[in-house]
Every structure is written in C-alpha cells, then in structure tokens.
Coordinates of C-alpha atoms and ligand atoms in Angstrom, one line a residue:
X1 CA -96.0 56.3 -91.1
X2 CA -93.7 59.6 -92.5
X3 CA -96.0 61.8 -92.6
X4 CA -99.5 62.2 -91.8
X5 CA -99.6 63.4 -88.1
X6 CA -102.2 63.8 -86.0
X7 CA -104.8 64.7 -86.1
X8 CA -104.0 67.9 -83.6
X9 CA -106.2 70.1 -82.4
X10 CA -105.8 73.8 -83.5
X11 CA -107.6 76.6 -82.7
X12 CA -107.7 77.8 -86.5
X13 CA -108.8 75.0 -87.8
X14 CA -110.5 72.7 -85.6
X15 CA -109.0 68.9 -85.2
X16 CA -106.2 68.6 -87.7
X17 CA -104.8 66.3 -90.1
X18 CA -101.5 67.0 -90.6
X19 CA -99.7 65.8 -94.1
X20 CA -95.7 66.9 -94.3
X21 CA -95.0 67.5 -97.6
X22 CA -91.2 68.6 -96.8
X23 CA -88.3 67.3 -95.8
X24 CA -87.2 68.8 -92.3
X25 CA -86.2 73.0 -92.2
X26 CA -86.5 73.3 -96.0
X27 CA -87.6 77.1 -96.9
X28 CA -87.3 80.1 -98.3
X29 CA -86.9 81.9 -95.2
X30 CA -85.4 81.4 -92.1
X31 CA -87.1 83.2 -89.1
X32 CA -86.4 84.3 -86.3
X33 CA -88.3 83.3 -84.1
X34 CA -89.0 79.2 -85.8
X35 CA -90.0 77.1 -83.9
X36 CA -89.6 74.2 -85.4
X37 CA -85.3 75.1 -85.4
X38 CA -83.0 76.9 -88.2
X39 CA -82.9 76.1 -91.9
X40 CA -80.9 74.3 -93.7
X41 CA -81.8 74.2 -96.8
X42 CA -83.0 77.9 -97.9
X43 CA -84.2 77.7 -101.7
X44 CA -86.9 78.7 -103.6
X45 CA -86.7 75.5 -106.4
X46 CA -90.1 73.3 -105.7
X47 CA -89.8 69.8 -106.0
X48 CA -91.5 66.8 -105.9
X49 CA -89.7 66.2 -102.5
X50 CA -91.9 62.7 -101.6
X51 CA -93.9 60.7 -103.3
X52 CA -97.3 61.9 -104.4
X53 CA -99.0 57.5 -103.4
X54 CA -96.6 57.6 -100.7
X55 CA -98.6 60.4 -99.0
X56 CA -101.5 59.7 -100.3
X57 CA -101.0 55.9 -99.5
X58 CA -100.2 57.2 -95.7
X59 CA -103.4 59.4 -95.5
X60 CA -105.7 56.6 -96.9
X61 CA -103.6 54.3 -94.1
X62 CA -104.7 56.7 -91.7
X63 CA -108.3 57.5 -92.4
X64 CA -108.7 54.1 -91.9
X65 CA -107.4 53.9 -88.4
X66 CA -108.9 56.9 -87.3
X67 CA -111.9 56.2 -84.9
X68 CA -113.6 60.3 -85.5
X69 CA -113.1 61.9 -89.0
X70 CA -111.0 65.4 -88.6
X71 CA -112.3 68.6 -89.2
X72 CA -109.1 69.8 -92.1
X73 CA -106.9 67.7 -93.9
X74 CA -103.8 70.4 -93.5
X75 CA -100.8 70.9 -95.5
X76 CA -97.9 71.9 -93.8
X77 CA -93.7 71.6 -92.5
X78 CA -91.2 71.9 -91.2
X79 CA -90.5 73.7 -93.7
X80 CA -92.8 75.9 -96.5
X81 CA -94.9 73.8 -98.0
X82 CA -95.6 75.1 -101.9
X83 CA -91.9 73.7 -102.2
X84 CA -94.0 70.8 -102.6
X85 CA -94.3 70.8 -106.9
X86 CA -97.0 68.5 -107.1
X87 CA -98.7 70.0 -104.8
X88 CA -101.8 71.2 -106.3
X89 CA -102.9 66.6 -107.4
X90 CA -102.2 66.9 -103.2
X91 CA -105.1 69.0 -102.9
X92 CA -107.5 67.3 -104.8
X93 CA -106.9 64.5 -103.8
X94 CA -106.3 64.9 -100.3
X95 CA -109.9 66.3 -101.1
X96 CA -110.5 63.8 -102.3
X97 CA -109.7 60.4 -100.4
X98 CA -111.2 61.9 -97.0
X99 CA -114.5 63.6 -98.1
X100 CA -112.7 66.5 -96.0
X101 CA -112.2 70.4 -96.7
X102 CA -107.5 71.3 -97.7
X103 CA -106.2 73.3 -95.2
X104 CA -103.3 75.0 -96.6
X105 CA -100.0 76.7 -94.1
X106 CA -97.4 79.0 -96.1
X107 CA -95.3 82.0 -95.5
X108 CA -96.1 83.2 -99.0
X109 CA -92.9 83.7 -100.0
X110 CA -93.6 81.3 -103.7
X111 CA -96.9 83.6 -104.7
X112 CA -95.7 85.9 -107.1
X113 CA -95.6 82.5 -109.1
X114 CA -98.6 81.7 -111.3
X115 CA -97.5 78.5 -110.9
X116 CA -97.8 78.3 -107.2
X117 CA -101.2 80.9 -107.5
X118 CA -103.4 78.3 -109.8
X119 CA -102.1 75.0 -107.6
X120 CA -103.2 77.2 -104.2
X121 CA -106.4 77.9 -106.1
X122 CA -107.1 74.6 -105.4
X123 CA -106.9 74.5 -101.8
X124 CA -110.1 75.5 -99.7
X125 CA -109.0 76.9 -97.0
X126 CA -105.6 79.7 -97.2
X127 CA -103.5 80.8 -94.2
X128 CA -100.6 82.6 -95.4
X129 CA -98.4 84.9 -92.8
X130 CA -96.5 88.2 -93.1
X131 CA -94.8 90.2 -90.5
X132 CA -93.8 92.6 -92.4
X133 CA -93.8 95.3 -95.0
X134 CA -90.7 97.2 -94.5
X135 CA -87.9 95.7 -96.5
X136 CA -85.8 95.6 -94.1
X137 CA -86.8 94.0 -90.9
X138 CA -88.3 91.4 -93.1
X139 CA -84.8 90.7 -94.4
X140 CA -84.1 90.6 -90.1
X141 CA -86.9 88.9 -89.5
X142 CA -87.4 86.7 -91.7
X143 CA -84.3 86.2 -93.0
X144 CA -85.7 84.9 -97.1
X145 CA -83.5 83.4 -99.6
X146 CA -82.2 86.1 -101.9
X147 CA -85.0 85.3 -104.9
X148 CA -87.6 86.6 -102.4
X149 CA -88.6 89.9 -103.3
X150 CA -90.9 91.4 -100.3
X151 CA -92.8 93.7 -103.3
X152 CA -93.5 90.2 -105.8
X153 CA -94.8 88.9 -102.5
X154 CA -97.4 92.1 -101.6
X155 CA -98.3 92.2 -105.0
X156 CA -98.5 88.3 -105.2
X157 CA -100.7 88.0 -102.3
X158 CA -103.7 90.4 -103.4
X159 CA -103.7 88.6 -107.2
X160 CA -104.2 85.6 -106.2
X161 CA -106.6 86.2 -102.9
X162 CA -108.5 88.7 -105.3
X163 CA -109.3 85.0 -107.4
X164 CA -109.1 82.9 -104.3
X165 CA -113.1 81.4 -102.9
X166 CA -112.0 79.6 -99.6
X167 CA -111.5 81.2 -96.4
X168 CA -108.4 82.8 -96.1
X169 CA -106.7 83.0 -91.8
X170 CA -103.9 85.5 -92.3
X171 CA -101.0 85.0 -89.5
X172 CA -98.8 88.1 -88.3
X173 CA -96.2 87.8 -85.9
X174 CA -95.1 90.0 -83.5
X175 CA -91.9 90.5 -82.4
X176 CA -91.0 93.4 -79.5
X177 CA -88.7 96.0 -80.9
X178 CA -88.9 94.0 -84.2
X179 CA -92.2 95.0 -86.0
X180 CA -94.1 97.0 -83.6
X181 CA -93.4 99.9 -84.1
X182 CA -95.7 102.5 -85.7
X183 CA -93.6 103.1 -89.0
X184 CA -93.8 99.2 -89.9
X185 CA -97.7 98.7 -88.7
X186 CA -98.5 101.7 -90.9
X187 CA -97.0 99.9 -93.9
X188 CA -98.4 96.6 -92.9
X189 CA -101.6 98.3 -92.3
X190 CA -101.5 100.0 -95.6
X191 CA -100.8 96.0 -97.0
X192 CA -103.2 94.9 -95.9
X193 CA -105.6 97.1 -96.9
X194 CA -105.3 95.7 -100.4
X195 CA -105.5 91.7 -99.1
X196 CA -109.0 90.3 -98.4
X197 CA -108.5 88.0 -95.7
X198 CA -112.1 86.9 -93.2
X199 CA -110.1 87.0 -90.0
X200 CA -106.0 88.0 -89.3
X201 CA -104.6 86.5 -86.8
X202 CA -102.2 88.4 -84.4
X203 CA -99.4 85.9 -82.7
X204 CA -96.5 87.0 -81.1
X205 CA -93.7 84.7 -80.2
X206 CA -94.7 81.3 -77.4
X207 CA -91.5 79.8 -77.6
X208 CA -87.5 79.9 -78.1
X209 CA -87.1 80.9 -81.8
X210 CA -83.0 80.5 -83.3
X211 CA -81.5 83.3 -82.3
X212 CA -81.7 84.6 -78.8
X213 CA -83.1 87.0 -77.5
X214 CA -86.4 86.8 -79.5
X215 CA -89.6 88.9 -77.3
X216 CA -92.7 88.9 -77.4
X217 CA -95.7 91.5 -77.0
X218 CA -97.0 91.3 -74.1
X219 CA -100.5 90.6 -74.0
X220 CA -102.3 94.7 -73.5
X221 CA -99.7 95.5 -76.8
X222 CA -100.8 93.3 -78.6
X223 CA -103.8 93.4 -77.8
X224 CA -104.1 98.1 -78.4
X225 CA -102.3 96.8 -82.0
X226 CA -104.5 93.9 -83.2
X227 CA -107.3 97.1 -82.6
X228 CA -105.1 99.1 -85.5
X229 CA -106.4 96.1 -88.0
X230 CA -110.2 96.6 -87.7
X231 CA -112.7 94.3 -86.2
X232 CA -111.9 91.2 -87.9
X233 CA -108.2 90.7 -85.8
X234 CA -108.2 88.2 -83.3
X235 CA -104.9 87.2 -81.3
X236 CA -104.1 83.5 -81.6
X237 CA -100.7 83.5 -78.8
X238 CA -100.3 81.1 -76.4
X239 CA -103.3 79.1 -77.8
X240 CA -101.3 77.1 -80.2
X241 CA -99.5 75.8 -76.9
X242 CA -102.9 75.5 -74.6
X243 CA -104.6 73.4 -77.4
X244 CA -101.7 70.5 -77.0
X245 CA -103.9 68.3 -77.0
X246 CA -104.1 64.3 -74.9
X247 CA -102.3 62.9 -78.4
X248 CA -99.3 65.5 -77.9
X249 CA -99.3 64.3 -74.7
X250 CA -98.9 61.0 -75.3
X251 CA -96.1 62.1 -78.0
X252 CA -94.2 63.7 -74.8
X253 CA -93.8 60.7 -73.2
X254 CA -93.0 59.1 -75.8
X255 CA -89.9 61.5 -76.7
X256 CA -89.4 61.4 -72.7
X257 CA -89.2 58.6 -71.9
X258 CA -86.4 57.6 -74.8
X259 CA -84.6 60.4 -73.5
X260 CA -84.1 58.7 -70.3
X261 CA -82.4 56.1 -72.4
X262 CA -80.0 57.8 -74.2
X263 CA -79.5 61.9 -75.9
X264 CA -81.1 62.0 -79.2
X265 CA -81.2 64.2 -82.4
X266 CA -85.0 65.5 -84.0
X267 CA -83.8 63.7 -86.2
X268 CA -83.5 60.6 -84.2
X269 CA -86.3 60.7 -82.6
X270 CA -88.1 60.9 -85.0
X271 CA -87.1 58.3 -87.4
X272 CA -87.3 56.1 -83.4
X273 CA -90.4 56.5 -82.3
X274 CA -91.7 57.0 -86.3
X275 CA -93.2 61.3 -85.5
X276 CA -92.9 63.5 -88.2
X277 CA -90.3 66.8 -87.7
X278 CA -92.6 69.2 -87.5
X279 CA -94.4 67.5 -84.1
X280 CA -91.0 66.2 -82.6
X281 CA -89.4 69.7 -83.1
X282 CA -92.7 71.2 -81.7
X283 CA -92.5 69.2 -78.3
X284 CA -88.8 68.8 -78.3
X285 CA -89.4 73.4 -78.3
X286 CA -92.0 72.3 -75.3
X287 CA -89.8 70.2 -73.5
X288 CA -87.2 72.5 -73.3
X289 CA -88.8 75.5 -72.5
X290 CA -90.5 73.5 -69.9
X291 CA -87.2 72.4 -68.3
X292 CA -87.2 68.8 -68.7
X293 CA -84.8 67.9 -71.4
X294 CA -81.4 70.2 -72.2
X295 CA -80.2 70.7 -76.0
X296 CA -76.5 70.4 -75.8
X297 CA -74.5 70.7 -79.3
X298 CA -72.0 67.4 -80.5
X299 CA -69.9 68.5 -83.8
X300 CA -72.3 69.2 -86.3
X301 CA -75.2 68.2 -84.0
X302 CA -77.9 68.9 -81.6
X303 CA -78.6 66.4 -79.0
X304 CA -80.6 66.5 -76.1
X305 CA -81.2 64.9 -73.1
X306 CA -83.7 64.3 -70.3
X307 CA -83.1 66.0 -67.0
X308 CA -83.6 63.1 -64.8
X309 CA -81.1 60.9 -66.5
X310 CA -78.6 63.3 -65.1
Ligands
SF4_1 S1 -91.3 79.8 -89.3 FE1 -92.0 78.8 -91.0 S2 -91.6 80.3 -92.2 FE2 -90.3 80.7 -91.2 S3 -88.6 79.8 -91.6 FE3 -90.3 77.9 -90.0 S4 -91.5 76.9 -91.5 FE4 -89.9 78.9 -92.5

C-alpha cells in the first residue's frame, strides 16, 4: 500500500487514516523547520501525481482491513496536498467510500486560486497554517516558490474561511528569534483577526529541521504568546511526539531492523517496507533525535544507519 498510512493517533484529529497524495517533498515551500527534509521539487503547478482511481482503490482496501473505523480521513503527505489537481473529487469520493469526515492539511499557499478554493470547500475539516504575516520573515522561514505571494495567501485565506462551513484548526509554528518578536506577532494578530477559525493551534519545532540552528520556543514563552491570540488558542507543541502510538512504534521497529542490516535512503526504506514517505520521514526524524540511527551524505544521497551496526 503506497498511499494510505495509519490510522495514526493525532491530537488534532483523533485516529486519522492518511492519504499521501504528493510525491515525496513536492511542495510550494521549503520551510526551515520541515520534519520531512528539504523540498526537492519546489512548485506551484498542480498535477494528478497519482491516478485518482489508485488512491481511492487503496483507501477502500485499507478500510476493509482495519477492525475499527478511524475518526477521519486526512489528505496530507510530505509536501503540499493542495497541489493534487483532483483534490475536490478525491475529497468527495473519500467521504463517500469511508462514510467519514475528510480533513485537509495545507500550508495555505494556493488558497488565492479560485479553483483550489472551490475544491477545498468540499472538505469537512481544514488545517491551514500561516507562520508569519511579515514578508521578509515569510521568505526566511517558509522559503516559498517565487509565485507564492504572502498578500495573496492572506487574502485567499480570508475569502475562503468566510465561505467554508466546516471546522477550521489553524496552525502557527513559532521559531525562537525568527517570528516571535513583537512586530511579527502584531502583524500575525492583525491577519488572524480577518480569519474565521475554530481553534488556533500554536506549535514549535520539536525535531531537527532542514537547516542547523532552528530554535524551539520554550513552553513558558509559548503560553505567553498563545494568550495574545485569545481564548481559542491552544499549544500543541510536543503532543505529536507523545501521541506516537503502537502503530508508530511498529514502523520504528521495522525501520530499525532494516537499518541494522544495511544503510538505506528514506526512499529505500519507504519502498522496501511499503511505508508511505511521510511516515518514513517522520520516524527517521524521531530515530535520529533519539540517537538510534545516524545520517551520512554519500554522493547525492542521504543514507541512514543504525548505530548498533557500527
Ligand atoms: S513544513 Fe509543510 S509546507 Fe513546509 S516544506 Fe514541509 S511539507 Fe512543505
């Protein structure tokens, strides 16, 4: 199964069955904090990267295998899901097949486009993000494709959220010293005052990103900042790590046991073990963080090795 992962426990969504709709690290951004690694294809071009029938066929099969229904089907991936050009049909069909609400995680970059807005209106839950409303900081943190304009993202979010009738879980990721100063937070507050949100979820980088020196924000400071965004704001930093359940650990065990036998790239691991790339990339991040594996650069590739092998 190449495109379906989980169900995985998610504090934001409950038990979530993921559909990976994007080739590994195809994204309109190249965020310095990305847990999935550096963006390899930076693009704003939408495509049917995988046939719609293949994604739906896999979803149907996976649903027939799991004993208890998850809470939600989530369109995500190690990249930007709204780049999938048949997203509207995918949402409608995924809901029909599963009988479950469908959530979409997005970096908001394509929301200025009318066709993306129309398709996203099909979703039941949307998890958009915006880390800053300051142009220079946006370039420094999110490193967007040249066609992404911050003003059109903010205008697009405002327009879309006015029309969208489902649940909006809005994420802001804070990096100490990059988007936590007063001027930045004030601009963000002004932008947020234009959006309809059900919850504002504040996060920070809990794992290594794609550039050295990314600094997480302390819990004390996060609490202070969250209070600026009103009673609908909550801190979600760290909860994803805590939420790693039995299924996540089974993936960790499989990856570790293969890496004890031979060094592999993330693609090798994903292909050999049949684990979709977003899950593979996240588990690799956790294993590096806990010191169980290490990363080496060889030629063009990043190889991972179990430290027990040495
Ligand atoms: S964090 Fe999300 S938006 Fe940023 S580069 Fe990674 S996949 Fe793209």
